[in-house]
mmCIF file of C-alpha atoms in Angstrom:
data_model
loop_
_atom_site.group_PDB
_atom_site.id
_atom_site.type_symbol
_atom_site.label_atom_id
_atom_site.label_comp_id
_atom_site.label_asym_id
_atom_site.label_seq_id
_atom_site.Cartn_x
_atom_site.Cartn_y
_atom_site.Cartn_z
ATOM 1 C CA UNK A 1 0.000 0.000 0.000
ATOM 2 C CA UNK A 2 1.560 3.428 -0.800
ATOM 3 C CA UNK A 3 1.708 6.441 1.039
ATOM 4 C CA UNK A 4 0.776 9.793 0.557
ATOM 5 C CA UNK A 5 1.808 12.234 3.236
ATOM 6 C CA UNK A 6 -0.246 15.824 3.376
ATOM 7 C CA UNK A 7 1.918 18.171 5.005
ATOM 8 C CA UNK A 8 -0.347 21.251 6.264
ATOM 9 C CA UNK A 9 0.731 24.436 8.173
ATOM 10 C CA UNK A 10 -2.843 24.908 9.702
ATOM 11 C CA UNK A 11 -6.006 22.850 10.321
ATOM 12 C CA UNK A 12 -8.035 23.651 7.355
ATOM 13 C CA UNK A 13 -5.264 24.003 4.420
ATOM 14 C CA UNK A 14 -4.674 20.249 3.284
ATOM 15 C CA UNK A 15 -8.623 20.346 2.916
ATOM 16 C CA UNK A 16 -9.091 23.583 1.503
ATOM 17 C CA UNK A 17 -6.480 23.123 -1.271
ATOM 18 C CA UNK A 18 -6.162 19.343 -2.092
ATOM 19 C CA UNK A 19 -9.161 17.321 0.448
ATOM 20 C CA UNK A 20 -10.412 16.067 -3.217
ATOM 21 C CA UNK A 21 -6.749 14.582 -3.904
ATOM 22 C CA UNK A 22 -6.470 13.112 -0.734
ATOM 23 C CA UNK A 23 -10.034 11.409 -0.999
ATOM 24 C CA UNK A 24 -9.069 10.472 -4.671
ATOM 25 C CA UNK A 25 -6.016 8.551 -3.152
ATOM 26 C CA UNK A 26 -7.547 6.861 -0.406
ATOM 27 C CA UNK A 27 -10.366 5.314 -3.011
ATOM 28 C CA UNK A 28 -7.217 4.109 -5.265
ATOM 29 C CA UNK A 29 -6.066 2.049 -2.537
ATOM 30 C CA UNK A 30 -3.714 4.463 -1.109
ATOM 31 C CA UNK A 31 -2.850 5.111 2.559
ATOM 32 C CA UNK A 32 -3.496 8.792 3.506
ATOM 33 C CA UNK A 33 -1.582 10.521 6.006
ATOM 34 C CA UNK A 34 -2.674 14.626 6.754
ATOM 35 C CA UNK A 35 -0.144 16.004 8.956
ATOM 36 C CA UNK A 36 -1.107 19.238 10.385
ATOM 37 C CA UNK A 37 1.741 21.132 11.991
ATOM 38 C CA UNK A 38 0.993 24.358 13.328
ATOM 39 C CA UNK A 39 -1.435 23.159 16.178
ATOM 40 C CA UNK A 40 -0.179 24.148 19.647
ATOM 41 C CA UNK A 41 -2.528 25.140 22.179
ATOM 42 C CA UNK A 42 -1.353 28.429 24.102
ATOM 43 C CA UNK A 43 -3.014 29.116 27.308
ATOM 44 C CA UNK A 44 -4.432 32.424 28.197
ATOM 45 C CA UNK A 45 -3.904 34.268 24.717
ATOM 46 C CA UNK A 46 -3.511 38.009 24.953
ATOM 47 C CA UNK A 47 -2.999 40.809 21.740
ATOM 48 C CA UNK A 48 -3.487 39.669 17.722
ATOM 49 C CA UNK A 49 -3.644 35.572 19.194
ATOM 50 C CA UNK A 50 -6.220 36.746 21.338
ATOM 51 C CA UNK A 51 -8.669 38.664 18.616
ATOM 52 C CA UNK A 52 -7.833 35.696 15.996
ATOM 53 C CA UNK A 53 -10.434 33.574 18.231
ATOM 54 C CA UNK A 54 -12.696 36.971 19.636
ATOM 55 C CA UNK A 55 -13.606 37.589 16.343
ATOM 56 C CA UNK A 56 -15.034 34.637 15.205
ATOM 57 C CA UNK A 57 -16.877 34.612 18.246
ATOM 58 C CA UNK A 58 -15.006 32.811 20.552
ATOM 59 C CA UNK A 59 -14.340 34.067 23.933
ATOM 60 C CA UNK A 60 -10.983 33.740 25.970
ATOM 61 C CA UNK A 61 -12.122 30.779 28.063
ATOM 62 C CA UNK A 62 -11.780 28.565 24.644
ATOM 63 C CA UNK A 63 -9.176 26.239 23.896
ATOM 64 C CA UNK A 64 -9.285 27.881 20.332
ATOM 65 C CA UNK A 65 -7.192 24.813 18.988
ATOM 66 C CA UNK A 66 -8.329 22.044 20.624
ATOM 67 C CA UNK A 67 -11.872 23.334 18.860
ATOM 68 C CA UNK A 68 -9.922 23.393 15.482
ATOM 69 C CA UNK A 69 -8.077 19.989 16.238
ATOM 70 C CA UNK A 70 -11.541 18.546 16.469
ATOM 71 C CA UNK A 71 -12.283 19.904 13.422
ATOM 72 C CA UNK A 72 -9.711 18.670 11.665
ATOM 73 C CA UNK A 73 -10.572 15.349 13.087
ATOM 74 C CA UNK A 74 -14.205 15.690 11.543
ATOM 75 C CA UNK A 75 -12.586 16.674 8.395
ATOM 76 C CA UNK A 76 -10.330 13.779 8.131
ATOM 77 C CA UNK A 77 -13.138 11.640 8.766
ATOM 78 C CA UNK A 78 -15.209 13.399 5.947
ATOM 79 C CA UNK A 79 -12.633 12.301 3.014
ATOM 80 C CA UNK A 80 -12.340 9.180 4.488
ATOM 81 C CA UNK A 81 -8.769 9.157 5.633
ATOM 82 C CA UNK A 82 -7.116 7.884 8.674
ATOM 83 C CA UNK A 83 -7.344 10.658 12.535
ATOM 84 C CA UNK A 84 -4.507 13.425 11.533
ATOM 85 C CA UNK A 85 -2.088 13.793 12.864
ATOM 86 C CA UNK A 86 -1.431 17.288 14.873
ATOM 87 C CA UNK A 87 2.368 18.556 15.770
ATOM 88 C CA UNK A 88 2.051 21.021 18.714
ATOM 89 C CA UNK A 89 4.304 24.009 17.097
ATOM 90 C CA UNK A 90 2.866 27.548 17.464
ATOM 91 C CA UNK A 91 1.217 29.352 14.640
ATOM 92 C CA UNK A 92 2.335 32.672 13.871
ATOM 93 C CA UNK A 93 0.219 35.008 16.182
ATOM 94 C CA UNK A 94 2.274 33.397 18.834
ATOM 95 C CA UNK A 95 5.770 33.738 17.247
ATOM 96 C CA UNK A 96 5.793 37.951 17.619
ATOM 97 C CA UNK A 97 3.313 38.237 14.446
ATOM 98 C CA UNK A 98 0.881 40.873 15.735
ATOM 99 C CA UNK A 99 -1.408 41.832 13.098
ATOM 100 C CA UNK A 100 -3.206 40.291 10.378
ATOM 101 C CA UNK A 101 -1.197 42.221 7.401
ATOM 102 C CA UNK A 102 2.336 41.315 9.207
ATOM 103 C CA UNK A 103 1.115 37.708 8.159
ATOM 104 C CA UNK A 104 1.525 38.444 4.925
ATOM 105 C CA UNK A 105 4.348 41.055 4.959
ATOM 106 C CA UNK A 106 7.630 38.876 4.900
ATOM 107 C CA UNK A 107 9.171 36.304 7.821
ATOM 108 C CA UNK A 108 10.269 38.420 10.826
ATOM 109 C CA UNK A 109 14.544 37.522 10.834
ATOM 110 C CA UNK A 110 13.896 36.103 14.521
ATOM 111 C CA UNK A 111 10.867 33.804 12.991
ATOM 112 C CA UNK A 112 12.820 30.275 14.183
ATOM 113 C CA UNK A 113 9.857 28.309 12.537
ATOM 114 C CA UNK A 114 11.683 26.844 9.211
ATOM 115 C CA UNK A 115 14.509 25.441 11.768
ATOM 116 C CA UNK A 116 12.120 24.185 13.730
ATOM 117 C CA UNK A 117 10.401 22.219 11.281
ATOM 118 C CA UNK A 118 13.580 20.496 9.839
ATOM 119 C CA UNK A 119 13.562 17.821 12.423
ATOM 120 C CA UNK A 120 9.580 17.497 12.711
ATOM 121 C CA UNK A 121 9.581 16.668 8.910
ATOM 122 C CA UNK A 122 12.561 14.706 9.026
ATOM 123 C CA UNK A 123 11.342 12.433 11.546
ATOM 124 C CA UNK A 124 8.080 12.721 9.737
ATOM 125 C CA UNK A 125 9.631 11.262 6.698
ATOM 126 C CA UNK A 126 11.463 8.466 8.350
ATOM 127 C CA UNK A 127 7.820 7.710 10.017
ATOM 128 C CA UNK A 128 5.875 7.593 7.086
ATOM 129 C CA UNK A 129 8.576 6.352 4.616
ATOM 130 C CA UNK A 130 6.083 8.097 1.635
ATOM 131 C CA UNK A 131 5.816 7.589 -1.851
ATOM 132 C CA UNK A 132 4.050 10.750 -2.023
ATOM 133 C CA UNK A 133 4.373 14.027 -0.502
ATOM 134 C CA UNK A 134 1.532 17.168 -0.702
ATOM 135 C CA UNK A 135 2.524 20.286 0.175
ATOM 136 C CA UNK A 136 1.574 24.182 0.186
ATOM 137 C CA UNK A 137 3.306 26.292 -2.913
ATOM 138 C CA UNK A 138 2.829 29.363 -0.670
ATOM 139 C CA UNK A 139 0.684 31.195 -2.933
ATOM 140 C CA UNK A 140 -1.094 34.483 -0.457
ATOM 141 C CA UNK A 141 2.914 34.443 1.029
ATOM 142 C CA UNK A 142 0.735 33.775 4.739
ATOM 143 C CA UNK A 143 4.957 33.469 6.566
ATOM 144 C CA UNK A 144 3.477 29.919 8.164
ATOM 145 C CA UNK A 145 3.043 28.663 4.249
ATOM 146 C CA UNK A 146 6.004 30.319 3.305
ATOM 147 C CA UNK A 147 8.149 28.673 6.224
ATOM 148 C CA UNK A 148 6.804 25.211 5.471
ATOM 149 C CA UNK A 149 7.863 25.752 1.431
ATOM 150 C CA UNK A 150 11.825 26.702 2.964
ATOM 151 C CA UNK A 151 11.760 23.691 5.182
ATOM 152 C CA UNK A 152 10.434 21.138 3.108
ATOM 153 C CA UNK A 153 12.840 22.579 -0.209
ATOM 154 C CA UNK A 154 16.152 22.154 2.525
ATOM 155 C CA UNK A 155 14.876 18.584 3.481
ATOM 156 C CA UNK A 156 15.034 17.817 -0.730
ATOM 157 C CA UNK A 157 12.643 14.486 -0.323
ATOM 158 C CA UNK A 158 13.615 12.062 -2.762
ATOM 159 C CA UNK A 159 9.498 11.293 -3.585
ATOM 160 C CA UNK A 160 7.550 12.982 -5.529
ATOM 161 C CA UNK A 161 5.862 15.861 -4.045
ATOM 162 C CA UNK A 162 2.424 17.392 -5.227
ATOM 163 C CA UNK A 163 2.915 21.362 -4.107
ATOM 164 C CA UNK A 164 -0.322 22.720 -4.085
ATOM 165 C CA UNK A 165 -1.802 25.860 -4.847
ATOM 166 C CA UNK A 166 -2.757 27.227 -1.565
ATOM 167 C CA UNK A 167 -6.741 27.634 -1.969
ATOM 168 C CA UNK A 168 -8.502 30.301 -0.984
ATOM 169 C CA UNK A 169 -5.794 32.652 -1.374
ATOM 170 C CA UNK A 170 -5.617 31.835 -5.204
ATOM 171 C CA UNK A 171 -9.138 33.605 -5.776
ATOM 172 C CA UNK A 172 -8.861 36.443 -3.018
ATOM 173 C CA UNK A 173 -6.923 38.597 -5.819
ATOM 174 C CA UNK A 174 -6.412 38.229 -9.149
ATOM 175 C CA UNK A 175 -2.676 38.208 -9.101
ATOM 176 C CA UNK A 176 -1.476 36.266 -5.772
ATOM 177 C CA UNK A 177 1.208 37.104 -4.122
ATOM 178 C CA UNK A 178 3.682 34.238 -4.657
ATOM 179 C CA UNK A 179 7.401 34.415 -2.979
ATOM 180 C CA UNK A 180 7.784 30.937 -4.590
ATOM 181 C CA UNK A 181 6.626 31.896 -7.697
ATOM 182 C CA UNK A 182 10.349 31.454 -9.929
ATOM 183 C CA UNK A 183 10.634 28.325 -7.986
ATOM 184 C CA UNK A 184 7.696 26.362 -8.937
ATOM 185 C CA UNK A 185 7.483 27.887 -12.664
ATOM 186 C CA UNK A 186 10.294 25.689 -13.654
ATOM 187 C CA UNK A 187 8.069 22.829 -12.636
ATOM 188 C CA UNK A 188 4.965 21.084 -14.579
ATOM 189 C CA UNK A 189 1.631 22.008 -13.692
ATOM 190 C CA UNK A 190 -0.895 19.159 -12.806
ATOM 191 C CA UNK A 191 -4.730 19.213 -12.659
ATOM 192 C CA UNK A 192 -6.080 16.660 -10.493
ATOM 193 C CA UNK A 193 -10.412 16.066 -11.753
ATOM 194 C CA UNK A 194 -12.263 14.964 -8.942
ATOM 195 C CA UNK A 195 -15.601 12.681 -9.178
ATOM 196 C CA UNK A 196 -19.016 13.825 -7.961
ATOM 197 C CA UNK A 197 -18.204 11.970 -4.978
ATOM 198 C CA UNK A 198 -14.924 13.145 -4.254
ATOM 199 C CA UNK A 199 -16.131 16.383 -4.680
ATOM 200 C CA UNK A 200 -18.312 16.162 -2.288
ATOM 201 C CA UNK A 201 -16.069 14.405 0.123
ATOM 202 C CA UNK A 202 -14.163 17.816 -0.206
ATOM 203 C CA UNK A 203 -16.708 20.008 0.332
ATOM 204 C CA UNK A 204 -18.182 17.928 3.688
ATOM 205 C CA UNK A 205 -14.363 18.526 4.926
ATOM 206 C CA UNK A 206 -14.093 21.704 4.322
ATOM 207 C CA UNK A 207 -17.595 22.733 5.846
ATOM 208 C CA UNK A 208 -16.073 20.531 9.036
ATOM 209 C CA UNK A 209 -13.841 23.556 10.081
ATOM 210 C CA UNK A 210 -16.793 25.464 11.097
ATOM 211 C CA UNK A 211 -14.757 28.346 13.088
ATOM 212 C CA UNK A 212 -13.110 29.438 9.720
ATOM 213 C CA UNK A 213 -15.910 29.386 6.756
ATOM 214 C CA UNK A 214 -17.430 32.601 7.949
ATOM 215 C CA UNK A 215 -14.170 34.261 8.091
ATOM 216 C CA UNK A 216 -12.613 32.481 5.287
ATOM 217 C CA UNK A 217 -16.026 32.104 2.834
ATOM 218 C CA UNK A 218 -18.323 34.350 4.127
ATOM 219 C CA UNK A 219 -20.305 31.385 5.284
ATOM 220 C CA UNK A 220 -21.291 28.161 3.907
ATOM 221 C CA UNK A 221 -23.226 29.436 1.101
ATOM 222 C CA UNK A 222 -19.888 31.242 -0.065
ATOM 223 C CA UNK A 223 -18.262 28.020 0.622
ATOM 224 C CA UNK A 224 -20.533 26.178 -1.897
ATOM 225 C CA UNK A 225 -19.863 28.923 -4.524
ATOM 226 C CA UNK A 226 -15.932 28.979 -4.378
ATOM 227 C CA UNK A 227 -15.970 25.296 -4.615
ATOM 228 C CA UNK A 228 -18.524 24.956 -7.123
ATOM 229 C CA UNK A 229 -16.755 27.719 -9.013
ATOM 230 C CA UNK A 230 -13.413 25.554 -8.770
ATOM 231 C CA UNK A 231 -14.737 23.166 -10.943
ATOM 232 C CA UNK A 232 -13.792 20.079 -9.294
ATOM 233 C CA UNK A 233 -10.579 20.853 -9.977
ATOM 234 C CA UNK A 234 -7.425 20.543 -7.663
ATOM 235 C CA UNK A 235 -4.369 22.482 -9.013
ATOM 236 C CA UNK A 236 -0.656 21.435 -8.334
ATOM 237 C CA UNK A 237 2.628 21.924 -9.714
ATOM 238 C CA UNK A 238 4.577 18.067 -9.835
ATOM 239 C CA UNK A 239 8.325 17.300 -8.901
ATOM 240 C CA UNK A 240 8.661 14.051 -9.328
ATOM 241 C CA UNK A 241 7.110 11.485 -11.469
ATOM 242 C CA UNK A 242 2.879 11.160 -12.060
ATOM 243 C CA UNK A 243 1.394 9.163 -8.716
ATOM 244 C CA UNK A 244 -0.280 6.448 -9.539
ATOM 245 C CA UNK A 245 -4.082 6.351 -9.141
ATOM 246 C CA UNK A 246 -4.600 9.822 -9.862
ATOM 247 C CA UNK A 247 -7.290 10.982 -12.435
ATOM 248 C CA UNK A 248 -5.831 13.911 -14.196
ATOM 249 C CA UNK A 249 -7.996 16.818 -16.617
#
């Protein structure tokens, strides 16, 4: 039985950007392993952590990421995939990030999070031992995605990896920002089609993470219309040879 590992910065990306992929796989026969790594519960949250939970409605008393955790759970469940798996780093409101636009303004020089992550994916790989990896192209430049992308290119897998374009940023602006953007031009774009069923699968996951749509979507109704509006279509850009199992447009 291969393996494809799904190596997402927060709970909601792997679903967001490639949950039709990952169902896809599973149905071929594949053995499906979402990592999520940015997962860390921080007790009593103060500044920009603190109003990432307030304003979607979530007071101070909540574990903000044991509620996502969960719903990455439910998610994983939805596209019929094996629990994820949840590495307790901090996301970037807790590394000295302390605004939404700084999130998207560059890595702070004192941001340790790429060194950090070399061991946590090595030991990762030796884990898993995968055929496949998936992984986040960066596209938005969010410094978490970007972080994971300088990590994972340092580690140089020897499998094929499936770098995904990071959905929803793609459709939030017409020309993404994308720090990566030389780096993954010189590799081939692939279009993974999903089935009615798969599709769905996807969209059930992505409706799981019920603390992001409204922020993220506007809602599920929004939801339905940026998925429907995708196509059924998963975008990636390959290096490495075509996975098996995969059905391509």
């Amino acid at each position: 039985m291969p393996t494809a590992l799904a190596l997402s910065p927060h709970l909601d990306d792997a679903a967001f950007s490639c949950g039709g992929t990952l169902a896809q796989l599973a149905g071929e026969g594949w053995r499906v392993v979402m990592v999520t790594l940015l997962t860390a519960s921080v007790p009593d949250p103060t500044g920009f952590a603190l109003a990432c939970q307030l304003d979607k409605g979530l007071g101070p008393e909540v574990d903000y990421m044991a509620l996502r955790r969960d719903e990455d759970r439910a998610a994983a469940d939805a596209l019929g995939i094996s629990p994820p798996v949840h590495v307790a780093l901090w996301e970037a409101p807790h590394r000295g990030y302390a605004s939404a636009p700084e999130l998207f303004a560059g890595t702070r020089p004192d941001d340790p999070l790429a060194d950090d992550l070399a061991p946590v994916l090595a030991r990762l790989m030796d884990e898993a031992t995968p055929d496949l990896l998936l992984a986040p192209q960066g596209v938005g430049g969010h410094v978490d995605h970007v972080q994971l992308v300088r990590a994972l290119t340092a580690l140089a897998p020897a499998c094929p990896i499936l770098w995904w374009r990071d959905f929803p940023y793609t459709v939030r602006h017409p020309d993404p920002k994308e720090p990566f953007r030389e780096t993954f031009a010189g590799l081939p774009a692939l279009t993974v089609r999903l089935s009615p069923d798969e599709a769905a699968a996807k969209h059930a996951a992505c409706a799981a993470y019920t603390s992001q749509i409204g922020f993220q979507f506007g809602g599920p109704d929004g939801l339905a219309e940026r998925l429907h509006a995708e196509g059924a279509r998963e975008h990636f850009r390959l290096a490495g040879a075509v996975p098996d199992g995969l059905t391509l447009a």
